[in-house]
Amino acid sequence: MWWFKCETFVNYYPLINSNSTFVHSVMRHLLLITFLSCLFIQPVFGQTLIKGEVRDLATDDFLDNVNVKNLYSQKGMTIQKDGQFKIEVRRGELIEFTKVGYQSVRIRIQSEKEPLFYKIVMNKAATMLREVDIRGKPLDFKKDSIRYREVYDVVLRKERKEEVDMRSMPLAMLSKKNRQEWAFQEMYEKWEREKYIDFTFNERLVARITYLKDEELKEFMKRYRPDYDFLRTATDYEYLDYIKRCYYEYKKGEQ
């Protein structure tokens, strides 16, 4: 309706008596006001109210006093004891969940219509004794990675095969030592990637989300093991949503 009014106004504006300075002044102001109204009102129509709940990752209890904020519109709310939230969003916007003593969670709105209900889990903030993020990845992985890199630093910091200019160093390919070092670098990188997946996609986290146990859990994790690049680039919400979608697919296949 607003766009029709704006268009109509612009189309008929030239018909006004151009000799009247007063009319021109008034119409210019009205045109500006109408244009700004169209500009600011139009985005509102694209907003959708999403709903969901927030729970503690470890206890599965509802969380209260969680601040939910749309980082684009700067609007938000504070969750009460029931753990429920609702907030207006548009596709592409970023929603942040924060609570004292917990790690913050951010989700990107891919669609205003799906999912119909958001289930957010928050993990308690890191402690000095042990730190585990929302993906269940212990800091032991980082410590191990640093320790192993220190042990194999002499080999790992050397130029990789693809970094060597074979045109200027044709004999490099003939060196047995170089070939062994390059093979070790490739093997180490592959091993470190697999270890990262193991730490991130772990039984404790998957079991808490899917409630699978024993052989079912092992089969599920083997079948839906994510790749390294996905785990490195996905947000916390995208990662947890991936596990839930895989679970629904897994159970559907059993029927």
PDB file of N, CA and C in Angstrom, residues 32-71:
ATOM      1  N   LEU A  32       9.536  14.430   0.609  1.00  0.00           N
ATOM      2  CA  LEU A  32      10.619  13.912   1.426  1.00  0.00           C
ATOM      3  C   LEU A  32      10.088  13.048   2.559  1.00  0.00           C
ATOM      4  N   ILE A  33       9.035  13.530   3.225  1.00  0.00           N
ATOM      5  CA  ILE A  33       8.432  12.771   4.330  1.00  0.00           C
ATOM      6  C   ILE A  33       7.875  11.449   3.834  1.00  0.00           C
ATOM      7  N   THR A  34       7.199  11.494   2.685  1.00  0.00           N
ATOM      8  CA  THR A  34       6.610  10.274   2.125  1.00  0.00           C
ATOM      9  C   THR A  34       7.689   9.270   1.756  1.00  0.00           C
ATOM     10  N   PHE A  35       8.772   9.775   1.155  1.00  0.00           N
ATOM     11  CA  PHE A  35       9.869   8.894   0.757  1.00  0.00           C
ATOM     12  C   PHE A  35      10.513   8.224   1.966  1.00  0.00           C
ATOM     13  N   LEU A  36      10.762   9.020   3.017  1.00  0.00           N
ATOM     14  CA  LEU A  36      11.363   8.463   4.229  1.00  0.00           C
ATOM     15  C   LEU A  36      10.438   7.461   4.893  1.00  0.00           C
ATOM     16  N   SER A  37       9.139   7.723   4.849  1.00  0.00           N
ATOM     17  CA  SER A  37       8.170   6.781   5.413  1.00  0.00           C
ATOM     18  C   SER A  37       8.238   5.454   4.688  1.00  0.00           C
ATOM     19  N   CYS A  38       8.327   5.520   3.364  1.00  0.00           N
ATOM     20  CA  CYS A  38       8.436   4.288   2.567  1.00  0.00           C
ATOM     21  C   CYS A  38       9.710   3.546   2.922  1.00  0.00           C
ATOM     22  N   LEU A  39      10.788   4.304   3.098  1.00  0.00           N
ATOM     23  CA  LEU A  39      12.087   3.706   3.364  1.00  0.00           C
ATOM     24  C   LEU A  39      12.132   2.984   4.692  1.00  0.00           C
ATOM     25  N   PHE A  40      11.539   3.584   5.718  1.00  0.00           N
ATOM     26  CA  PHE A  40      11.629   3.003   7.056  1.00  0.00           C
ATOM     27  C   PHE A  40      10.541   1.989   7.348  1.00  0.00           C
ATOM     28  N   ILE A  41       9.402   2.116   6.701  1.00  0.00           N
ATOM     29  CA  ILE A  41       8.308   1.190   6.972  1.00  0.00           C
ATOM     30  C   ILE A  41       8.485  -0.114   6.228  1.00  0.00           C
ATOM     31  N   GLN A  42       9.094  -0.059   5.055  1.00  0.00           N
ATOM     32  CA  GLN A  42       9.218  -1.255   4.229  1.00  0.00           C
ATOM     33  C   GLN A  42       9.930  -2.425   4.921  1.00  0.00           C
ATOM     34  N   PRO A  43      11.074  -2.215   5.637  1.00  0.00           N
ATOM     35  CA  PRO A  43      11.739  -3.342   6.267  1.00  0.00           C
ATOM     36  C   PRO A  43      10.914  -4.035   7.326  1.00  0.00           C
ATOM     37  N   VAL A  44      10.009  -3.326   7.974  1.00  0.00           N
ATOM     38  CA  VAL A  44       9.219  -3.918   9.051  1.00  0.00           C
ATOM     39  C   VAL A  44       8.409  -5.096   8.553  1.00  0.00           C
ATOM     40  N   PHE A  45       7.912  -4.999   7.307  1.00  0.00           N
ATOM     41  CA  PHE A  45       7.063  -6.055   6.792  1.00  0.00           C
ATOM     42  C   PHE A  45       7.817  -7.367   6.643  1.00  0.00           C
ATOM     43  N   GLY A  46       9.175  -7.297   6.565  1.00  0.00           N
ATOM     44  CA  GLY A  46       9.944  -8.516   6.372  1.00  0.00           C
ATOM     45  C   GLY A  46      10.294  -9.216   7.666  1.00  0.00           C
ATOM     46  N   GLN A  47       9.943  -8.628   8.803  1.00  0.00           N
ATOM     47  CA  GLN A  47      10.301  -9.209  10.085  1.00  0.00           C
ATOM     48  C   GLN A  47       9.343 -10.328  10.481  1.00  0.00           C
ATOM     49  N   THR A  48       9.911 -11.330  11.144  1.00  0.00           N
ATOM     50  CA  THR A  48       9.125 -12.470  11.612  1.00  0.00           C
ATOM     51  C   THR A  48       9.450 -12.731  13.078  1.00  0.00           C
ATOM     52  N   LEU A  49       8.468 -13.116  13.837  1.00  0.00           N
ATOM     53  CA  LEU A  49       8.660 -13.426  15.251  1.00  0.00           C
ATOM     54  C   LEU A  49       9.033 -14.900  15.389  1.00  0.00           C
ATOM     55  N   ILE A  50      10.253 -15.180  15.846  1.00  0.00           N
ATOM     56  CA  ILE A  50      10.667 -16.563  16.076  1.00  0.00           C
ATOM     57  C   ILE A  50      10.590 -16.875  17.562  1.00  0.00           C
ATOM     58  N   LYS A  51      10.400 -18.138  17.883  1.00  0.00           N
ATOM     59  CA  LYS A  51      10.298 -18.571  19.271  1.00  0.00           C
ATOM     60  C   LYS A  51      11.255 -19.734  19.523  1.00  0.00           C
ATOM     61  N   GLY A  52      11.554 -19.954  20.797  1.00  0.00           N
ATOM     62  CA  GLY A  52      12.439 -21.056  21.131  1.00  0.00           C
ATOM     63  C   GLY A  52      12.671 -21.171  22.620  1.00  0.00           C
ATOM     64  N   GLU A  53      13.621 -22.023  22.980  1.00  0.00           N
ATOM     65  CA  GLU A  53      13.955 -22.252  24.383  1.00  0.00           C
ATOM     66  C   GLU A  53      15.465 -22.332  24.537  1.00  0.00           C
ATOM     67  N   VAL A  54      15.939 -22.080  25.745  1.00  0.00           N
ATOM     68  CA  VAL A  54      17.369 -22.148  26.039  1.00  0.00           C
ATOM     69  C   VAL A  54      17.575 -23.063  27.236  1.00  0.00           C
ATOM     70  N   ARG A  55      18.467 -24.054  27.069  1.00  0.00           N
ATOM     71  CA  ARG A  55      18.754 -25.004  28.145  1.00  0.00           C
ATOM     72  C   ARG A  55      20.250 -25.062  28.433  1.00  0.00           C
ATOM     73  N   ASP A  56      20.555 -25.601  29.607  1.00  0.00           N
ATOM     74  CA  ASP A  56      21.935 -25.854  29.994  1.00  0.00           C
ATOM     75  C   ASP A  56      22.407 -27.131  29.300  1.00  0.00           C
ATOM     76  N   LEU A  57      23.573 -27.082  28.664  1.00  0.00           N
ATOM     77  CA  LEU A  57      24.074 -28.237  27.921  1.00  0.00           C
ATOM     78  C   LEU A  57      24.313 -29.442  28.826  1.00  0.00           C
ATOM     79  N   ALA A  58      24.816 -29.206  30.032  1.00  0.00           N
ATOM     80  CA  ALA A  58      25.166 -30.308  30.927  1.00  0.00           C
ATOM     81  C   ALA A  58      23.960 -30.908  31.645  1.00  0.00           C
ATOM     82  N   THR A  59      23.050 -30.071  32.129  1.00  0.00           N
ATOM     83  CA  THR A  59      21.926 -30.561  32.944  1.00  0.00           C
ATOM     84  C   THR A  59      20.614 -30.669  32.179  1.00  0.00           C
ATOM     85  N   ASP A  60      20.531 -30.029  31.033  1.00  0.00           N
ATOM     86  CA  ASP A  60      19.313 -29.991  30.209  1.00  0.00           C
ATOM     87  C   ASP A  60      18.201 -29.178  30.878  1.00  0.00           C
ATOM     88  N   ASP A  61      18.536 -28.405  31.919  1.00  0.00           N
ATOM     89  CA  ASP A  61      17.545 -27.564  32.594  1.00  0.00           C
ATOM     90  C   ASP A  61      17.338 -26.263  31.810  1.00  0.00           C
ATOM     91  N   PHE A  62      16.127 -25.703  31.940  1.00  0.00           N
ATOM     92  CA  PHE A  62      15.870 -24.405  31.327  1.00  0.00           C
ATOM     93  C   PHE A  62      16.727 -23.342  32.008  1.00  0.00           C
ATOM     94  N   LEU A  63      17.197 -22.371  31.241  1.00  0.00           N
ATOM     95  CA  LEU A  63      18.002 -21.283  31.786  1.00  0.00           C
ATOM     96  C   LEU A  63      17.180 -19.998  31.867  1.00  0.00           C
ATOM     97  N   ASP A  64      17.406 -19.242  32.939  1.00  0.00           N
ATOM     98  CA  ASP A  64      16.752 -17.943  33.067  1.00  0.00           C
ATOM     99  C   ASP A  64      17.815 -16.845  33.024  1.00  0.00           C
ATOM    100  N   ASN A  65      17.359 -15.612  33.007  1.00  0.00           N
ATOM    101  CA  ASN A  65      18.253 -14.452  32.959  1.00  0.00           C
ATOM    102  C   ASN A  65      19.229 -14.498  31.780  1.00  0.00           C
ATOM    103  N   VAL A  66      18.759 -15.055  30.678  1.00  0.00           N
ATOM    104  CA  VAL A  66      19.557 -15.072  29.451  1.00  0.00           C
ATOM    105  C   VAL A  66      19.151 -13.869  28.601  1.00  0.00           C
ATOM    106  N   ASN A  67      20.113 -13.095  28.199  1.00  0.00           N
ATOM    107  CA  ASN A  67      19.831 -11.942  27.344  1.00  0.00           C
ATOM    108  C   ASN A  67      19.855 -12.368  25.879  1.00  0.00           C
ATOM    109  N   VAL A  68      18.756 -12.121  25.190  1.00  0.00           N
ATOM    110  CA  VAL A  68      18.637 -12.449  23.771  1.00  0.00           C
ATOM    111  C   VAL A  68      18.584 -11.143  22.996  1.00  0.00           C
ATOM    112  N   LYS A  69      19.482 -10.977  22.038  1.00  0.00           N
ATOM    113  CA  LYS A  69      19.571  -9.691  21.339  1.00  0.00           C
ATOM    114  C   LYS A  69      19.767  -9.877  19.846  1.00  0.00           C
ATOM    115  N   ASN A  70      19.006  -9.140  19.063  1.00  0.00           N
ATOM    116  CA  ASN A  70      19.203  -9.077  17.617  1.00  0.00           C
ATOM    117  C   ASN A  70      20.289  -8.036  17.367  1.00  0.00           C
ATOM    118  N   LEU A  71      21.460  -8.479  16.925  1.00  0.00           N
ATOM    119  CA  LEU A  71      22.589  -7.570  16.778  1.00  0.00           C
ATOM    120  C   LEU A  71      22.405  -6.574  15.639  1.00  0.00           C
TER     121      LEU A  71
END
